[in-house]
XYZ file of C-alpha atoms in Angstrom:
480
model
C 206.944 -151.677 115.717
C 209.501 -153.254 113.371
C 211.384 -149.906 113.104
C 211.569 -149.514 116.890
C 213.013 -153.045 117.272
C 215.616 -152.281 114.597
C 216.655 -149.065 116.353
C 216.989 -150.796 119.749
C 219.180 -153.510 118.160
C 221.558 -150.925 116.678
C 221.866 -149.118 120.038
C 222.611 -152.399 121.870
C 225.308 -153.297 119.313
C 227.041 -149.934 119.663
C 226.950 -150.162 123.490
C 228.633 -153.577 123.374
C 231.347 -152.211 121.049
C 232.076 -149.269 123.368
C 232.285 -151.532 126.407
C 234.751 -153.854 124.639
C 237.054 -151.024 123.662
C 237.013 -149.672 127.225
C 238.007 -153.062 128.622
C 240.837 -153.387 126.058
C 242.233 -149.980 127.155
C 242.286 -151.022 130.796
C 244.036 -154.311 129.914
C 246.734 -152.390 128.001
C 247.437 -150.206 131.015
C 247.654 -153.225 133.344
C 250.054 -155.044 130.986
C 252.360 -152.079 130.929
C 252.260 -151.940 134.690
C 253.227 -155.629 134.829
C 256.218 -154.967 132.609
C 257.570 -152.475 135.229
C 260.421 -153.794 137.593
C 259.538 -155.074 141.050
C 259.507 -152.841 144.064
C 262.955 -152.228 145.665
C 262.954 -151.918 149.364
C 265.984 -149.670 149.192
C 264.364 -146.839 147.238
C 263.179 -143.618 148.900
C 259.796 -143.779 150.486
C 258.853 -140.307 149.223
C 259.827 -138.148 146.315
C 259.717 -134.480 146.959
C 259.453 -131.909 144.208
C 261.120 -128.823 145.636
C 261.521 -125.528 144.039
C 264.947 -124.548 142.896
C 266.881 -123.019 145.736
C 270.322 -122.780 147.100
C 271.589 -125.985 148.620
C 272.547 -125.372 152.265
C 272.513 -128.944 153.535
C 273.177 -132.579 152.570
C 271.575 -134.166 149.527
C 270.359 -137.716 149.590
C 271.263 -139.614 146.447
C 270.870 -143.230 145.530
C 273.807 -145.135 144.263
C 271.770 -147.302 141.952
C 270.014 -144.470 140.035
C 266.338 -143.653 139.698
C 263.915 -146.467 140.123
C 260.936 -146.893 137.780
C 257.379 -145.906 139.094
C 254.695 -148.481 138.656
C 251.809 -145.907 138.531
C 253.593 -143.466 136.253
C 251.475 -142.568 133.129
C 253.408 -141.994 130.017
C 252.590 -139.821 127.054
C 251.794 -142.894 125.026
C 249.125 -143.873 127.530
C 247.604 -140.424 127.346
C 247.658 -140.572 123.572
C 245.918 -143.937 123.592
C 243.268 -142.685 126.020
C 242.708 -139.648 123.915
C 242.320 -141.788 120.847
C 239.788 -143.988 122.665
C 237.890 -140.961 123.932
C 237.852 -139.501 120.453
C 236.422 -142.709 119.029
C 233.821 -142.884 121.807
C 232.882 -139.258 121.162
C 232.423 -139.969 117.472
C 230.356 -143.009 118.262
C 228.220 -141.024 120.722
C 227.654 -138.355 118.076
C 226.715 -141.065 115.617
C 224.293 -142.554 118.180
C 222.791 -139.108 118.792
C 222.359 -138.690 115.050
C 220.710 -142.091 114.792
C 218.503 -141.234 117.804
C 217.488 -137.940 116.196
C 216.624 -139.711 112.973
C 214.705 -142.350 114.866
C 212.908 -139.631 116.859
C 211.825 -137.915 113.644
C 210.637 -141.247 112.312
C 208.699 -141.850 115.511
C 207.101 -138.399 115.305
C 206.214 -138.968 111.680
C 204.725 -142.317 112.613
C 202.674 -140.660 115.312
C 201.462 -138.021 112.865
C 200.613 -140.715 110.328
C 198.679 -142.650 112.954
C 196.799 -139.503 113.965
C 195.990 -138.725 110.344
C 194.965 -142.334 109.875
C 192.570 -142.068 112.815
C 191.192 -138.786 111.442
C 190.819 -140.364 108.026
C 188.983 -143.309 109.521
C 186.668 -140.942 111.397
C 186.027 -138.951 108.208
C 185.382 -142.127 106.226
C 182.950 -143.263 108.930
C 181.204 -139.877 108.824
C 180.945 -139.997 105.037
C 179.583 -143.503 105.251
C 176.921 -142.403 107.734
C 175.991 -139.449 105.500
C 175.761 -141.748 102.505
C 173.586 -144.150 104.490
C 171.360 -141.277 105.630
C 171.070 -140.009 102.049
C 170.101 -143.492 100.864
C 167.445 -143.719 103.576
C 166.177 -140.233 102.718
C 165.928 -141.065 99.025
C 164.080 -144.224 99.897
C 161.657 -142.187 102.026
C 161.272 -139.697 99.172
C 160.514 -142.507 96.804
C 157.887 -143.775 99.237
C 156.385 -140.274 99.539
C 156.438 -139.919 95.766
C 154.620 -143.216 95.447
C 152.061 -142.034 98.013
C 151.617 -138.750 96.137
C 151.153 -140.629 92.896
C 148.503 -142.763 94.562
C 146.792 -139.628 95.880
C 146.906 -138.008 92.449
C 145.366 -141.125 90.960
C 142.685 -141.100 93.642
C 141.978 -137.402 93.087
C 141.843 -137.941 89.336
C 139.398 -140.770 89.826
C 137.326 -138.596 92.149
C 137.385 -135.746 89.617
C 136.194 -138.064 86.885
C 133.434 -139.303 89.162
C 132.443 -135.738 90.051
C 132.524 -134.737 86.395
C 130.170 -137.597 85.606
C 127.989 -136.568 88.535
C 128.080 -132.959 87.354
C 126.872 -133.987 83.912
C 124.032 -135.888 85.527
C 123.168 -132.827 87.628
C 123.273 -130.647 84.520
C 120.756 -132.925 82.857
C 118.554 -132.874 85.945
C 118.934 -129.098 86.175
C 117.921 -128.704 82.548
C 114.824 -130.763 83.273
C 114.025 -128.754 86.399
C 114.635 -125.469 84.543
C 112.243 -126.568 81.848
C 109.722 -127.484 84.546
C 110.148 -124.106 86.244
C 109.784 -122.245 82.964
C 106.615 -124.149 82.097
C 105.143 -124.194 85.581
C 103.490 -120.803 85.411
C 102.155 -121.510 81.929
C 100.626 -124.772 83.147
C 99.142 -123.071 86.192
C 97.667 -120.338 84.003
C 96.200 -122.955 81.650
C 94.677 -124.856 84.576
C 93.236 -121.657 86.034
C 91.834 -120.812 82.634
C 90.124 -124.188 82.407
C 88.791 -123.888 85.964
C 87.424 -120.411 85.360
C 85.872 -121.466 82.074
C 84.268 -124.347 83.916
C 82.481 -121.791 86.089
C 81.305 -119.879 83.037
C 83.747 -116.938 83.170
C 84.710 -116.330 79.580
C 86.309 -112.909 79.732
C 89.619 -113.320 81.612
C 91.889 -110.425 82.577
C 95.137 -110.050 80.691
C 98.120 -111.686 82.378
C 101.628 -110.353 81.777
C 104.136 -112.729 80.195
C 106.406 -114.448 82.653
C 110.168 -114.297 82.520
C 111.336 -117.571 80.952
C 114.992 -117.065 81.748
C 116.557 -119.601 84.140
C 120.282 -118.794 84.243
C 122.894 -121.501 84.538
C 124.347 -119.839 87.671
C 121.111 -119.702 89.612
C 121.918 -119.208 93.325
C 121.300 -122.246 95.499
C 119.913 -122.018 99.008
C 118.632 -124.674 101.362
C 115.980 -122.441 102.876
C 112.402 -123.488 102.398
C 110.034 -121.951 99.895
C 108.254 -118.933 101.304
C 105.246 -116.820 100.551
C 106.080 -114.158 103.130
C 105.174 -110.686 101.920
C 106.782 -107.499 103.157
C 104.659 -105.267 105.366
C 104.443 -101.533 105.587
C 104.925 -99.403 108.699
C 101.328 -100.086 109.774
C 101.853 -103.868 109.438
C 99.228 -103.924 106.672
C 100.070 -106.321 103.842
C 98.918 -105.941 100.263
C 97.557 -109.356 99.215
C 98.766 -110.642 95.900
C 96.327 -110.918 93.015
C 93.876 -108.236 94.155
C 93.802 -104.605 93.085
C 94.143 -102.258 96.016
C 93.574 -98.562 96.295
C 96.625 -96.420 96.007
C 98.656 -96.506 99.225
C 98.248 -93.468 101.402
C 101.201 -91.121 101.044
C 103.084 -89.866 104.050
C 101.749 -86.647 105.646
C 102.664 -83.542 103.676
C 104.513 -85.768 101.219
C 107.573 -85.784 103.504
C 109.170 -89.148 104.293
C 109.839 -90.041 107.927
C 113.156 -88.805 109.292
C 115.978 -91.262 108.716
C 117.706 -93.048 111.543
C 121.433 -92.502 111.921
C 123.942 -89.660 111.891
C 123.896 -86.736 109.474
C 126.981 -84.630 108.942
C 126.697 -80.879 109.565
C 128.732 -80.037 106.439
C 127.126 -79.225 103.134
C 124.971 -79.087 101.285
C 126.869 -80.723 98.414
C 125.807 -81.097 94.798
C 126.249 -84.915 94.994
C 128.210 -87.573 96.878
C 131.135 -87.253 94.490
C 131.652 -83.699 95.730
C 131.360 -85.050 99.281
C 134.247 -87.403 98.527
C 136.289 -84.599 96.975
C 135.716 -82.541 100.136
C 137.669 -85.152 102.096
C 134.859 -87.214 103.597
C 135.702 -90.927 103.374
C 133.049 -92.356 105.702
C 129.888 -93.789 104.195
C 126.762 -92.258 105.663
C 124.044 -89.663 105.285
C 124.946 -86.290 103.804
C 122.933 -83.203 102.869
C 122.733 -82.603 99.107
C 121.293 -79.828 96.970
C 121.192 -80.262 93.208
C 121.988 -77.335 90.924
C 118.874 -75.456 89.855
C 116.816 -76.882 92.722
C 115.890 -75.300 96.035
C 115.089 -78.611 97.700
C 117.521 -80.129 100.179
C 118.035 -83.865 99.888
C 119.176 -86.293 102.538
C 121.026 -89.101 100.756
C 123.269 -92.017 101.591
C 126.795 -91.672 100.191
C 128.761 -94.861 99.630
C 132.532 -94.321 99.900
C 133.769 -97.898 100.426
C 132.968 -99.085 96.899
C 135.165 -98.332 93.881
C 136.873 -95.230 95.347
C 133.587 -93.878 96.720
C 131.485 -90.930 95.631
C 128.333 -93.001 94.884
C 124.886 -91.489 95.554
C 122.507 -94.297 96.554
C 118.923 -93.716 95.357
C 117.418 -97.177 95.973
C 118.065 -99.863 98.567
C 116.398 -103.161 99.494
C 117.680 -105.389 102.264
C 115.064 -106.679 104.746
C 111.522 -105.962 103.534
C 110.955 -103.373 106.279
C 109.522 -100.825 103.798
C 106.558 -101.401 101.493
C 107.401 -100.495 97.877
C 103.858 -101.078 96.528
C 103.088 -97.337 96.429
C 101.485 -94.681 94.254
C 102.952 -92.143 91.852
C 103.271 -89.339 94.385
C 105.286 -91.505 96.784
C 107.655 -92.632 94.034
C 108.018 -89.044 92.876
C 108.880 -87.599 96.300
C 110.612 -90.621 97.839
C 110.015 -92.774 100.908
C 111.689 -95.066 103.422
C 114.677 -94.671 105.742
C 117.888 -93.334 104.251
C 120.070 -95.708 106.320
C 117.805 -98.669 105.489
C 115.344 -99.477 102.729
C 114.358 -96.384 100.775
C 113.590 -94.787 97.411
C 115.177 -91.347 97.006
C 112.409 -90.064 94.720
C 112.113 -89.682 90.943
C 112.241 -85.902 91.188
C 115.424 -85.965 93.258
C 117.045 -88.564 90.996
C 116.159 -86.439 87.953
C 117.658 -83.269 89.506
C 120.854 -85.046 90.529
C 121.440 -86.816 87.219
C 120.853 -83.734 85.054
C 123.823 -81.925 86.634
C 126.268 -83.745 84.339
C 127.182 -87.091 82.856
C 126.468 -89.866 85.344
C 126.770 -93.647 85.272
C 124.637 -96.239 87.050
C 125.778 -99.139 89.276
C 123.365 -101.879 90.362
C 124.646 -104.131 93.155
C 122.837 -107.442 93.760
C 123.276 -109.962 96.592
C 121.773 -113.448 96.671
C 120.888 -115.608 99.670
C 124.255 -117.379 99.768
C 126.132 -114.096 100.247
C 127.424 -113.703 96.693
C 127.422 -110.190 95.256
C 127.321 -109.329 91.560
C 126.978 -106.032 89.739
C 125.711 -104.444 86.558
C 127.193 -101.108 85.487
C 125.837 -98.833 82.749
C 128.057 -96.243 81.118
C 125.437 -93.458 81.288
C 122.248 -92.743 83.214
C 119.663 -89.973 83.339
C 115.892 -89.490 83.477
C 113.538 -87.434 81.407
C 111.366 -84.816 83.109
C 108.054 -85.337 84.877
C 106.175 -84.564 81.669
C 107.842 -87.628 80.117
C 107.018 -89.739 83.188
C 110.716 -89.791 84.121
C 111.623 -91.961 81.144
C 114.777 -94.061 81.686
C 117.910 -93.464 79.582
C 120.801 -95.926 79.873
C 124.222 -96.471 78.302
C 126.060 -99.701 77.550
C 126.294 -102.552 80.026
C 129.248 -104.192 81.704
C 129.458 -106.467 84.754
C 128.944 -110.040 85.938
C 125.232 -110.018 86.826
C 123.927 -110.165 83.269
C 122.052 -107.396 81.458
C 118.417 -107.348 82.575
C 117.861 -103.585 82.501
C 118.559 -102.664 78.870
C 115.129 -104.007 77.872
C 113.666 -101.245 80.097
C 115.714 -98.499 78.446
C 113.557 -95.674 77.105
C 110.487 -96.745 79.112
C 108.487 -94.359 81.332
C 107.930 -95.027 85.021
C 104.764 -96.911 85.954
C 102.963 -97.130 89.296
C 99.663 -98.642 90.396
C 97.796 -95.378 89.797
C 99.669 -94.240 86.667
C 100.026 -96.899 83.979
C 102.696 -96.020 81.410
C 103.932 -99.493 80.422
C 103.572 -101.251 77.062
C 101.386 -104.030 78.463
C 97.592 -104.043 78.007
C 97.210 -104.332 81.758
C 99.115 -102.645 84.567
C 102.504 -104.244 85.267
C 102.694 -102.464 88.639
C 99.538 -104.317 89.679
C 101.022 -107.715 88.838
C 104.591 -107.043 90.028
C 103.556 -105.140 93.192
C 105.823 -102.136 92.766
C 106.792 -99.148 90.671
C 109.312 -99.456 87.829
C 110.246 -98.571 84.273
C 108.137 -101.483 83.027
C 108.107 -102.604 79.421
C 105.636 -105.470 79.064
C 106.443 -106.155 81.831
C 110.208 -106.723 81.740
C 113.265 -108.628 82.847
C 113.734 -107.067 86.277
C 111.606 -105.864 89.184
C 113.886 -104.421 91.864
C 111.005 -102.571 93.592
C 108.898 -105.700 93.966
C 107.995 -107.790 97.006
C 110.877 -108.784 99.313
C 110.652 -112.567 99.789
C 112.783 -114.340 102.386
C 114.826 -117.304 101.223
C 115.289 -116.678 97.503
C 113.048 -119.014 95.493
C 109.391 -118.138 96.025
C 105.984 -119.311 94.819
C 103.650 -116.790 93.319
C 101.091 -116.650 90.559
C 102.930 -113.654 89.144
C 106.605 -112.796 89.263
C 106.319 -110.073 91.857
C 109.567 -110.661 93.778
C 112.803 -108.667 93.629
C 114.247 -110.471 90.640
C 116.952 -109.910 88.038
C 116.145 -112.332 85.226
C 119.741 -112.873 84.104
C 120.777 -113.762 87.652
C 118.451 -116.230 89.299
C 115.465 -116.027 86.997
C 111.997 -114.601 87.586
C 111.178 -116.748 90.633
C 114.303 -115.988 92.674
C 113.934 -112.995 94.979
C 117.251 -111.345 95.805
C 118.324 -110.658 99.373
C 119.588 -107.100 98.886
C 119.806 -104.524 96.106
C 121.417 -101.110 95.794
C 121.163 -98.666 92.906
C 123.596 -95.743 92.863
C 124.987 -93.104 90.501
C 128.286 -91.240 90.190
C 129.719 -88.782 87.656
C 131.614 -90.391 84.795
C 135.379 -90.347 85.407
């Protein structure tokens, strides 16, 4: 604003100077006109400028000579006017130059003001961003404090749970000891009761499995004494010796339910898989050196497939408390519970080097497995003696103690116990005396069961002797 006022003052000063010089020029002209002689009434009224021509008439001439003209402009006047005009022109040019300079200054001032406004806007924006960042950091600090509080709470809860877990471990150890000693106490009480009635000679009782694993499956279902039933709905009561179950007519098991592929026969399920079949189901097999056709379930969804299933338990629909002939030929439904038959298992396994996979499922849906590097059976003359390789898996090794043992049924006792393990465990198996597993025993619903003898489907290293598994599968495949 100060610059604009200064410029306007300069322009007003120059205008006043120009006006003064113009007035002085006019005064000079008027003074010269006043110095001219007064009008003479005798002079000619008009002065004619005629071109040069021949004089043919009278010429009017004044006797007093030419009279001076008041309005006549001399060369000196013209020179003075020119000088004034030249000065005015120079002054105008100077004013234009000053105006141009002032215009540039004004434009620069405008640009500076615009930049100042932009700078103020940018500073305001940066201030808002800084304020937002401060607020965000404050919120982050609050969240961090909340997270720290949560971590402290979780740590406290973990310590409390750890203390609770130790208490539960102590209680579990006490309960495991009680479970391990329960059967012994019951046997001692029964012994005292029987001796009270005068019975001195008591039958031999097989030793009970004393293993109670740390990872025993937990289920909220009630204890159960439900026993599986056969196809005639006739149950075999526990604790009493029954006659050998009646084999199926002609020794042929009932036809399986489900679909059977028309391809085959194949030597085993591994050859089925190599032939391009990737669907698990029933396939027709024929072992080398045998004329007997075998219907078997091939499992192709587990570990790249090619597994031949020879035993399956899942719902207790088939009675496994059977005689030697049934276990030799096989029984059950191929797509459900079944035993493929010792003779068929022997013929399949002798074709090459096979390995064994045992899949176990508890009542909370957890599946574990035990795999043995080799598997085959001896012939019928050796009572299909079991031969196993080394163990690997996450179920625990409960089958190695049965390695090298012949197969025992209710009507053919081949175990190392003084009595018949098949009678006490209600099934057929490669019993020792009597052993750490009984996968062909009674199917109990719910897991933990009550029984005088350990006759459930148990795997001692997974659940103990009084935990009956929900489902079991035993299968073989050639060694890779």
